[in-house]
Every structure is written in structure tokens, then in C-alpha cells.
Amino acid sequence: RGPGVVVHMSVGTLDPAWRWLEPGTAHPRYRLRAVARLVEAGVRAGVLMAPIVPHVSDRPDQLEDVVRAAAEAGAAFVSPIVLRLPHGAREWFFRAVRERRPELAPVLAAFYRAEYAPRAYVRRVKLQVEALTSRYRIGRLEGAAGTADRPTAHPRASEWTPAVAVQLRLPM
């Protein structure tokens, strides 16, 4: 096959917490509907499960809800990405946590002593999502930071090499 388009749609959670975690974004169900429409149109589309937020959107049932919904939408892949808190995002995030879930502020502050969540935690989440993608027969992308370089072998996920990455914001 020749070069094509691959769409990565972010859906971190289906939990109502998405409203304060991602203010101003389309409802996760709308994003999944967009994935389904893209797939129906012959576009390779999948889900970047991002951000996965420790103690907010990382319960096994929450992770499964997203993977199941992605599979139902026909997503070619699901790739988990745990919340990263660089300068700027860190301040916004902790302000939102103090407003919405103040009891979690000290827990998350101890957890996020640095920009990234602890490696053992990230590994555990990736293994959980890997088990779910296997159960729901959906591909996943592997990459340096949990993003995407190449998909794993899967009947619905052909190999690809990205030439250019472009992020679009589409009205829903």
C-alpha cells in the first residue's frame, strides 16, 4: 500500500470527569462517533487513550469502558498515554484538582514529583490496556512515550510509517 492518512483521536475516559479534565473539548462519545465515521469512510483511525489520570480515570473498569467503546467504533488501535505535567500544565491541573477533587491534591502532588508519573505505574497501566486490547481484538500503537511509531501486528492493523504528523481541531 502507498502512503495514507491515520487519525488519532484522544479519548482519555468516558467518565464524567472528562468535563473538568478536558474543558472545552467534544464529549468523548462524539469523538468515538467521529472515529466510527472515519473508519466507515475507509480512513485508518484509532484512539489515543489520553490523558489517563492517576486516581481519577485509571480504574480497570474505566480503562475497559474506553477500550470497549473504541472497539465498537471500529478503531484500528488504542494506545494509552498517562498524564504528563510539564510546566504550565502542572499549575492548571493542580488548580482544577483543588477545585474539583481537593482530597486528591496531596496524593497527586506526591505522585507527580516530576513531569511524568512513576515508570512502574505507567508500565502497569500499559499492561492493563494491552490485556484489554487483546480481549477486544484491537490493535495498539507502540512508541517511545506511549504515543505512536508503528502498530503491533494485528489482523485489523496494517503496518505504517508516518511521514508527517498534523494535529487538527475539527468542530463536532
Short mmCIF file of N, CA, C and O in Angstrom, two decimals, residues 48-165:
data_model
loop_
_atom_site.label_atom_id
_atom_site.label_comp_id
_atom_site.label_asym_id
_atom_site.label_seq_id
_atom_site.Cartn_x
_atom_site.Cartn_y
_atom_site.Cartn_z
N LEU A 48 -6.07 7.45 20.95
CA LEU A 48 -5.02 7.69 21.93
C LEU A 48 -5.76 7.87 23.25
O LEU A 48 -6.52 8.82 23.42
N MET A 49 -5.60 6.92 24.13
CA MET A 49 -6.29 6.94 25.41
C MET A 49 -5.53 7.91 26.31
O MET A 49 -4.63 7.53 27.05
N ALA A 50 -5.90 9.21 26.16
CA ALA A 50 -5.13 10.25 26.82
C ALA A 50 -6.02 11.43 27.17
O ALA A 50 -6.90 11.78 26.39
N PRO A 51 -5.80 11.99 28.32
CA PRO A 51 -4.85 11.55 29.33
C PRO A 51 -5.49 10.55 30.29
O PRO A 51 -6.65 10.68 30.65
N ILE A 52 -4.71 9.57 30.68
CA ILE A 52 -5.13 8.68 31.77
C ILE A 52 -4.60 9.34 33.04
O ILE A 52 -3.40 9.57 33.17
N VAL A 53 -5.51 9.69 33.93
CA VAL A 53 -5.15 10.45 35.13
C VAL A 53 -5.19 9.54 36.36
O VAL A 53 -6.25 9.00 36.69
N PRO A 54 -4.04 9.38 37.02
CA PRO A 54 -4.00 8.54 38.22
C PRO A 54 -5.04 8.98 39.25
O PRO A 54 -5.25 10.17 39.48
N HIS A 55 -5.72 8.00 39.82
CA HIS A 55 -6.73 8.20 40.87
C HIS A 55 -7.99 8.91 40.38
O HIS A 55 -8.87 9.22 41.18
N VAL A 56 -8.09 9.18 39.08
CA VAL A 56 -9.27 9.85 38.54
C VAL A 56 -9.89 9.02 37.42
O VAL A 56 -11.09 8.76 37.43
N SER A 57 -9.07 8.58 36.46
CA SER A 57 -9.62 7.86 35.31
C SER A 57 -8.86 6.57 35.00
O SER A 57 -8.83 6.13 33.87
N ASP A 58 -8.26 5.97 36.01
CA ASP A 58 -7.40 4.81 35.78
C ASP A 58 -7.91 3.50 36.38
O ASP A 58 -7.20 2.49 36.37
N ARG A 59 -9.15 3.49 36.89
CA ARG A 59 -9.68 2.23 37.42
C ARG A 59 -9.81 1.23 36.26
O ARG A 59 -10.08 1.63 35.12
N PRO A 60 -9.66 -0.05 36.55
CA PRO A 60 -9.79 -1.06 35.48
C PRO A 60 -11.10 -0.94 34.69
O PRO A 60 -11.10 -1.06 33.47
N ASP A 61 -12.22 -0.67 35.37
CA ASP A 61 -13.49 -0.56 34.65
C ASP A 61 -13.50 0.67 33.75
O ASP A 61 -14.08 0.64 32.65
N GLN A 62 -12.86 1.75 34.16
CA GLN A 62 -12.80 2.95 33.32
C GLN A 62 -11.95 2.70 32.07
O GLN A 62 -12.31 3.12 30.97
N LEU A 63 -10.82 2.02 32.26
CA LEU A 63 -9.96 1.69 31.11
C LEU A 63 -10.72 0.77 30.15
O LEU A 63 -10.69 0.98 28.93
N GLU A 64 -11.42 -0.21 30.70
CA GLU A 64 -12.17 -1.13 29.85
C GLU A 64 -13.28 -0.42 29.09
O GLU A 64 -13.52 -0.73 27.92
N ASP A 65 -13.95 0.52 29.72
CA ASP A 65 -15.02 1.26 29.03
C ASP A 65 -14.49 1.92 27.76
O ASP A 65 -15.14 1.88 26.71
N VAL A 66 -13.31 2.54 27.84
CA VAL A 66 -12.75 3.22 26.67
C VAL A 66 -12.34 2.22 25.60
O VAL A 66 -12.65 2.40 24.42
N VAL A 67 -11.67 1.14 26.00
CA VAL A 67 -11.23 0.15 25.01
C VAL A 67 -12.44 -0.51 24.34
O VAL A 67 -12.47 -0.67 23.12
N ARG A 68 -13.44 -0.86 25.12
CA ARG A 68 -14.65 -1.47 24.55
C ARG A 68 -15.31 -0.52 23.55
O ARG A 68 -15.68 -0.91 22.44
N ALA A 69 -15.47 0.74 23.94
CA ALA A 69 -16.10 1.73 23.06
C ALA A 69 -15.27 1.96 21.80
O ALA A 69 -15.83 2.12 20.71
N ALA A 70 -13.97 1.95 21.93
CA ALA A 70 -13.09 2.11 20.76
C ALA A 70 -13.26 0.92 19.82
O ALA A 70 -13.34 1.09 18.59
N ALA A 71 -13.33 -0.28 20.37
CA ALA A 71 -13.54 -1.47 19.55
C ALA A 71 -14.89 -1.41 18.85
O ALA A 71 -14.99 -1.71 17.65
N GLU A 72 -15.92 -0.98 19.57
CA GLU A 72 -17.25 -0.85 18.97
C GLU A 72 -17.26 0.18 17.84
O GLU A 72 -18.02 0.05 16.88
N ALA A 73 -16.41 1.19 17.94
CA ALA A 73 -16.31 2.22 16.90
C ALA A 73 -15.48 1.74 15.71
O ALA A 73 -15.41 2.42 14.70
N GLY A 74 -14.84 0.57 15.86
CA GLY A 74 -14.02 0.04 14.77
C GLY A 74 -12.61 0.58 14.76
O GLY A 74 -11.90 0.48 13.75
N ALA A 75 -12.17 1.17 15.87
CA ALA A 75 -10.83 1.74 15.94
C ALA A 75 -9.78 0.69 15.59
O ALA A 75 -9.89 -0.47 15.99
N ALA A 76 -8.78 1.11 14.85
CA ALA A 76 -7.70 0.20 14.44
C ALA A 76 -6.70 -0.01 15.56
O ALA A 76 -5.95 -0.99 15.54
N PHE A 77 -6.66 0.90 16.52
CA PHE A 77 -5.68 0.80 17.60
C PHE A 77 -6.15 1.59 18.80
O PHE A 77 -7.01 2.47 18.69
N VAL A 78 -5.59 1.26 19.95
CA VAL A 78 -5.74 2.03 21.17
C VAL A 78 -4.36 2.11 21.79
O VAL A 78 -3.68 1.09 21.92
N SER A 79 -3.94 3.29 22.14
CA SER A 79 -2.64 3.49 22.76
C SER A 79 -2.80 4.33 24.02
O SER A 79 -3.26 5.46 23.95
N PRO A 80 -2.44 3.77 25.20
CA PRO A 80 -2.61 4.51 26.45
C PRO A 80 -1.50 5.54 26.65
O PRO A 80 -0.33 5.28 26.36
N ILE A 81 -1.88 6.71 27.13
CA ILE A 81 -0.90 7.75 27.46
C ILE A 81 -1.29 8.33 28.82
O ILE A 81 -2.34 8.96 28.97
N VAL A 82 -0.42 8.10 29.79
CA VAL A 82 -0.65 8.59 31.15
C VAL A 82 -0.33 10.09 31.18
O VAL A 82 0.59 10.57 30.51
N LEU A 83 -1.10 10.81 31.97
CA LEU A 83 -0.94 12.25 32.12
C LEU A 83 0.52 12.65 32.37
O LEU A 83 1.20 12.05 33.20
N ARG A 84 0.95 13.66 31.64
CA ARG A 84 2.27 14.27 31.81
C ARG A 84 2.02 15.70 32.25
O ARG A 84 1.11 16.36 31.74
N LEU A 85 2.81 16.19 33.18
CA LEU A 85 2.58 17.52 33.72
C LEU A 85 3.80 18.44 33.57
O LEU A 85 4.52 18.70 34.55
N PRO A 86 4.03 18.94 32.37
CA PRO A 86 5.11 19.92 32.20
C PRO A 86 4.69 21.25 32.82
O PRO A 86 3.52 21.46 33.14
N HIS A 87 5.65 22.14 32.96
CA HIS A 87 5.38 23.47 33.50
C HIS A 87 4.23 24.11 32.71
O HIS A 87 4.16 24.02 31.51
N GLY A 88 3.32 24.75 33.39
CA GLY A 88 2.15 25.36 32.76
C GLY A 88 0.96 24.44 32.92
O GLY A 88 -0.04 24.80 33.52
N ALA A 89 1.08 23.23 32.37
CA ALA A 89 0.00 22.24 32.51
C ALA A 89 -0.12 21.83 33.97
O ALA A 89 -1.22 21.62 34.49
N ARG A 90 1.02 21.73 34.65
CA ARG A 90 1.04 21.33 36.05
C ARG A 90 0.20 22.29 36.90
O ARG A 90 -0.63 21.87 37.71
N GLU A 91 0.42 23.59 36.72
CA GLU A 91 -0.29 24.58 37.50
C GLU A 91 -1.80 24.53 37.22
O GLU A 91 -2.61 24.56 38.14
N TRP A 92 -2.16 24.45 35.94
CA TRP A 92 -3.57 24.36 35.57
C TRP A 92 -4.20 23.12 36.18
O TRP A 92 -5.29 23.18 36.76
N PHE A 93 -3.52 21.97 36.05
CA PHE A 93 -4.06 20.71 36.53
C PHE A 93 -4.30 20.75 38.04
O PHE A 93 -5.38 20.38 38.51
N PHE A 94 -3.31 21.20 38.80
CA PHE A 94 -3.49 21.19 40.26
C PHE A 94 -4.53 22.20 40.72
O PHE A 94 -5.23 21.97 41.70
N ARG A 95 -4.70 23.28 39.99
CA ARG A 95 -5.79 24.22 40.31
C ARG A 95 -7.13 23.52 40.09
O ARG A 95 -8.03 23.61 40.93
N ALA A 96 -7.27 22.80 38.97
CA ALA A 96 -8.51 22.07 38.68
C ALA A 96 -8.75 20.97 39.71
O ALA A 96 -9.89 20.78 40.15
N VAL A 97 -7.72 20.27 40.12
CA VAL A 97 -7.87 19.21 41.13
C VAL A 97 -8.32 19.82 42.46
O VAL A 97 -9.23 19.29 43.10
N ARG A 98 -7.71 20.91 42.86
CA ARG A 98 -8.11 21.55 44.13
C ARG A 98 -9.57 22.01 44.09
O ARG A 98 -10.27 21.94 45.10
N GLU A 99 -10.05 22.44 42.91
CA GLU A 99 -11.44 22.87 42.78
C GLU A 99 -12.41 21.69 42.75
O GLU A 99 -13.49 21.77 43.33
N ARG A 100 -12.06 20.62 42.03
CA ARG A 100 -12.99 19.51 41.79
C ARG A 100 -12.82 18.33 42.73
O ARG A 100 -13.80 17.66 43.07
N ARG A 101 -11.58 18.01 43.07
CA ARG A 101 -11.29 16.84 43.91
C ARG A 101 -10.20 17.19 44.93
O ARG A 101 -9.09 16.66 44.87
N PRO A 102 -10.47 18.13 45.84
CA PRO A 102 -9.42 18.63 46.75
C PRO A 102 -8.75 17.53 47.57
O PRO A 102 -7.56 17.65 47.89
N GLU A 103 -9.46 16.46 47.86
CA GLU A 103 -8.87 15.37 48.64
C GLU A 103 -7.74 14.68 47.88
O GLU A 103 -6.88 14.04 48.48
N LEU A 104 -7.73 14.81 46.55
CA LEU A 104 -6.69 14.17 45.73
C LEU A 104 -5.45 15.04 45.55
O LEU A 104 -4.41 14.54 45.12
N ALA A 105 -5.54 16.33 45.85
CA ALA A 105 -4.41 17.23 45.60
C ALA A 105 -3.12 16.75 46.26
O ALA A 105 -2.09 16.64 45.58
N PRO A 106 -3.11 16.41 47.56
CA PRO A 106 -1.84 15.96 48.16
C PRO A 106 -1.38 14.62 47.61
O PRO A 106 -0.18 14.38 47.43
N VAL A 107 -2.33 13.74 47.31
CA VAL A 107 -1.98 12.42 46.76
C VAL A 107 -1.31 12.59 45.40
O VAL A 107 -0.26 12.00 45.13
N LEU A 108 -1.90 13.40 44.54
CA LEU A 108 -1.35 13.60 43.20
C LEU A 108 -0.06 14.41 43.23
O LEU A 108 0.84 14.18 42.42
N ALA A 109 0.05 15.34 44.17
CA ALA A 109 1.30 16.10 44.29
C ALA A 109 2.45 15.18 44.67
O ALA A 109 3.56 15.30 44.13
N ALA A 110 2.19 14.23 45.56
CA ALA A 110 3.23 13.26 45.92
C ALA A 110 3.53 12.33 44.75
O ALA A 110 4.69 11.95 44.53
N PHE A 111 2.51 11.98 43.99
CA PHE A 111 2.66 11.08 42.85
C PHE A 111 3.45 11.76 41.73
O PHE A 111 4.29 11.15 41.09
N TYR A 112 3.14 13.03 41.48
CA TYR A 112 3.78 13.79 40.41
C TYR A 112 4.85 14.72 40.96
O TYR A 112 4.77 15.92 40.84
N ARG A 113 5.88 14.13 41.51
CA ARG A 113 7.03 14.93 41.98
C ARG A 113 7.81 15.47 40.78
O ARG A 113 8.53 16.44 40.90
N ALA A 114 7.63 14.83 39.65
CA ALA A 114 8.29 15.24 38.41
C ALA A 114 7.22 15.38 37.33
O ALA A 114 6.03 15.21 37.59
N GLU A 115 7.66 15.65 36.13
CA GLU A 115 6.75 15.85 34.99
C GLU A 115 5.97 14.59 34.63
O GLU A 115 4.83 14.65 34.17
N TYR A 116 6.60 13.44 34.84
CA TYR A 116 6.00 12.16 34.45
C TYR A 116 5.56 11.37 35.67
O TYR A 116 6.17 11.48 36.73
N ALA A 117 4.56 10.54 35.48
CA ALA A 117 4.16 9.59 36.53
C ALA A 117 5.28 8.57 36.70
O ALA A 117 6.08 8.35 35.78
N PRO A 118 5.35 7.93 37.86
CA PRO A 118 6.38 6.91 38.07
C PRO A 118 6.32 5.81 37.00
O PRO A 118 5.24 5.39 36.58
N ARG A 119 7.49 5.37 36.57
CA ARG A 119 7.58 4.37 35.49
C ARG A 119 6.81 3.09 35.80
O ARG A 119 6.20 2.52 34.91
N ALA A 120 6.86 2.64 37.04
CA ALA A 120 6.16 1.40 37.40
C ALA A 120 4.65 1.56 37.19
O ALA A 120 3.97 0.64 36.73
N TYR A 121 4.14 2.73 37.50
CA TYR A 121 2.72 3.00 37.30
C TYR A 121 2.38 3.00 35.81
O TYR A 121 1.40 2.38 35.39
N VAL A 122 3.17 3.71 35.03
CA VAL A 122 2.93 3.78 33.58
C VAL A 122 2.97 2.38 32.99
O VAL A 122 2.10 2.01 32.19
N ARG A 123 3.93 1.58 33.39
CA ARG A 123 4.05 0.20 32.88
C ARG A 123 2.80 -0.61 33.25
O ARG A 123 2.27 -1.34 32.42
N ARG A 124 2.33 -0.46 34.48
CA ARG A 124 1.14 -1.21 34.92
C ARG A 124 -0.08 -0.83 34.08
O ARG A 124 -0.84 -1.70 33.63
N VAL A 125 -0.27 0.45 33.83
CA VAL A 125 -1.41 0.91 33.02
C VAL A 125 -1.28 0.37 31.60
O VAL A 125 -2.26 -0.12 31.03
N LYS A 126 -0.09 0.44 31.03
CA LYS A 126 0.11 -0.06 29.66
C LYS A 126 -0.21 -1.56 29.58
O LYS A 126 -0.82 -2.01 28.62
N LEU A 127 0.20 -2.32 30.58
CA LEU A 127 -0.09 -3.76 30.59
C LEU A 127 -1.59 -4.01 30.71
O LEU A 127 -2.13 -4.92 30.08
N GLN A 128 -2.29 -3.22 31.53
CA GLN A 128 -3.74 -3.37 31.66
C GLN A 128 -4.43 -3.10 30.31
O GLN A 128 -5.31 -3.85 29.90
N VAL A 129 -4.03 -2.03 29.65
CA VAL A 129 -4.64 -1.69 28.37
C VAL A 129 -4.26 -2.72 27.31
O VAL A 129 -5.09 -3.10 26.48
N GLU A 130 -3.05 -3.21 27.35
CA GLU A 130 -2.64 -4.26 26.41
C GLU A 130 -3.52 -5.50 26.56
O GLU A 130 -3.96 -6.08 25.57
N ALA A 131 -3.80 -5.89 27.78
CA ALA A 131 -4.69 -7.04 28.02
C ALA A 131 -6.09 -6.76 27.47
O ALA A 131 -6.72 -7.64 26.87
N LEU A 132 -6.55 -5.54 27.64
CA LEU A 132 -7.89 -5.18 27.14
C LEU A 132 -7.92 -5.14 25.62
O LEU A 132 -8.89 -5.60 25.01
N THR A 133 -6.88 -4.60 25.00
CA THR A 133 -6.87 -4.56 23.53
C THR A 133 -6.83 -5.97 22.97
O THR A 133 -7.43 -6.25 21.94
N SER A 134 -6.16 -6.86 23.67
CA SER A 134 -6.15 -8.26 23.25
C SER A 134 -7.54 -8.88 23.37
O SER A 134 -8.02 -9.54 22.45
N ARG A 135 -8.19 -8.63 24.49
CA ARG A 135 -9.52 -9.19 24.73
C ARG A 135 -10.52 -8.68 23.69
O ARG A 135 -11.36 -9.44 23.20
N TYR A 136 -10.42 -7.40 23.33
CA TYR A 136 -11.37 -6.82 22.38
C TYR A 136 -10.86 -6.87 20.93
O TYR A 136 -11.49 -6.31 20.04
N ARG A 137 -9.75 -7.58 20.72
CA ARG A 137 -9.20 -7.80 19.38
C ARG A 137 -9.00 -6.48 18.62
O ARG A 137 -9.48 -6.28 17.52
N ILE A 138 -8.27 -5.60 19.28
CA ILE A 138 -7.99 -4.30 18.69
C ILE A 138 -6.49 -4.07 18.77
O ILE A 138 -5.83 -4.53 19.69
N GLY A 139 -5.95 -3.40 17.76
CA GLY A 139 -4.50 -3.14 17.73
C GLY A 139 -4.12 -2.07 18.73
O GLY A 139 -4.95 -1.45 19.37
N ARG A 140 -2.84 -1.86 18.88
CA ARG A 140 -2.34 -0.79 19.71
C ARG A 140 -1.05 -0.26 19.08
O ARG A 140 -0.40 -0.95 18.33
N LEU A 141 -0.72 0.96 19.39
CA LEU A 141 0.48 1.57 18.87
C LEU A 141 1.54 1.58 19.94
O LEU A 141 1.25 1.77 21.11
N GLU A 142 2.76 1.39 19.53
CA GLU A 142 3.88 1.41 20.47
C GLU A 142 4.80 2.54 20.07
O GLU A 142 5.00 2.81 18.90
N GLY A 143 5.39 3.21 21.05
CA GLY A 143 6.32 4.27 20.75
C GLY A 143 7.09 4.66 22.00
O GLY A 143 6.84 4.16 23.07
N ALA A 144 8.01 5.55 21.83
CA ALA A 144 8.92 5.93 22.91
C ALA A 144 8.17 6.44 24.14
O ALA A 144 8.49 6.07 25.25
N ALA A 145 7.18 7.29 23.94
CA ALA A 145 6.48 7.86 25.09
C ALA A 145 5.07 7.33 25.20
O ALA A 145 4.20 7.95 25.76
N GLY A 146 4.82 6.16 24.64
CA GLY A 146 3.47 5.62 24.67
C GLY A 146 2.62 6.20 23.56
O GLY A 146 1.44 5.97 23.50
N THR A 147 3.23 6.97 22.70
CA THR A 147 2.47 7.51 21.58
C THR A 147 2.59 6.53 20.44
O THR A 147 2.38 5.36 20.64
N ALA A 148 2.92 6.95 19.25
CA ALA A 148 2.81 6.03 18.14
C ALA A 148 4.01 6.08 17.21
O ALA A 148 4.37 7.12 16.73
N ASP A 149 4.62 4.96 16.97
CA ASP A 149 5.61 4.81 15.92
C ASP A 149 5.07 3.82 14.90
O ASP A 149 4.91 4.13 13.75
N ARG A 150 4.81 2.61 15.38
CA ARG A 150 4.30 1.57 14.49
C ARG A 150 3.30 0.72 15.27
O ARG A 150 3.47 0.49 16.45
N PRO A 151 2.26 0.23 14.60
CA PRO A 151 1.31 -0.61 15.31
C PRO A 151 1.87 -2.00 15.53
O PRO A 151 2.77 -2.44 14.84
N THR A 152 1.30 -2.68 16.51
CA THR A 152 1.64 -4.07 16.72
C THR A 152 0.92 -4.90 15.66
O THR A 152 -0.03 -4.45 15.05
N ALA A 153 1.39 -6.12 15.45
CA ALA A 153 0.74 -6.98 14.46
C ALA A 153 -0.67 -7.31 14.91
O ALA A 153 -0.90 -7.68 16.05
N HIS A 154 -1.60 -7.13 14.05
CA HIS A 154 -2.99 -7.42 14.33
C HIS A 154 -3.71 -7.51 13.00
O HIS A 154 -3.41 -6.74 12.08
N PRO A 155 -4.68 -8.41 12.86
CA PRO A 155 -5.36 -8.56 11.58
C PRO A 155 -5.99 -7.27 11.06
O PRO A 155 -6.09 -7.06 9.88
N ARG A 156 -6.42 -6.37 11.96
CA ARG A 156 -7.07 -5.13 11.53
C ARG A 156 -6.10 -3.95 11.47
O ARG A 156 -6.50 -2.85 11.17
N ALA A 157 -4.84 -4.17 11.81
CA ALA A 157 -3.90 -3.05 11.89
C ALA A 157 -2.69 -3.31 11.01
O ALA A 157 -1.75 -3.97 11.41
N SER A 158 -2.71 -2.79 9.79
CA SER A 158 -1.58 -2.97 8.90
C SER A 158 -0.44 -2.05 9.33
O SER A 158 -0.66 -1.03 9.95
N GLU A 159 0.78 -2.41 9.00
CA GLU A 159 1.93 -1.60 9.39
C GLU A 159 1.96 -0.31 8.59
O GLU A 159 1.55 -0.27 7.44
N TRP A 160 2.50 0.72 9.20
CA TRP A 160 2.58 2.00 8.54
C TRP A 160 3.77 2.77 9.06
O TRP A 160 4.28 2.50 10.13
N THR A 161 4.21 3.73 8.31
CA THR A 161 5.28 4.62 8.72
C THR A 161 4.81 6.04 8.50
O THR A 161 4.55 6.44 7.36
N PRO A 162 4.67 6.81 9.58
CA PRO A 162 4.17 8.18 9.40
C PRO A 162 5.20 9.05 8.70
O PRO A 162 6.38 8.99 9.00
N ALA A 163 4.77 9.88 7.76
CA ALA A 163 5.65 10.81 7.07
C ALA A 163 5.55 12.19 7.72
O ALA A 163 6.53 12.85 7.96
N VAL A 164 4.33 12.61 8.01
CA VAL A 164 4.09 13.92 8.61
C VAL A 164 2.98 13.77 9.64
O VAL A 164 1.98 13.10 9.38
N ALA A 165 3.16 14.39 10.78
CA ALA A 165 2.11 14.36 11.80
C ALA A 165 1.49 15.74 11.87
O ALA A 165 2.19 16.74 12.00
#
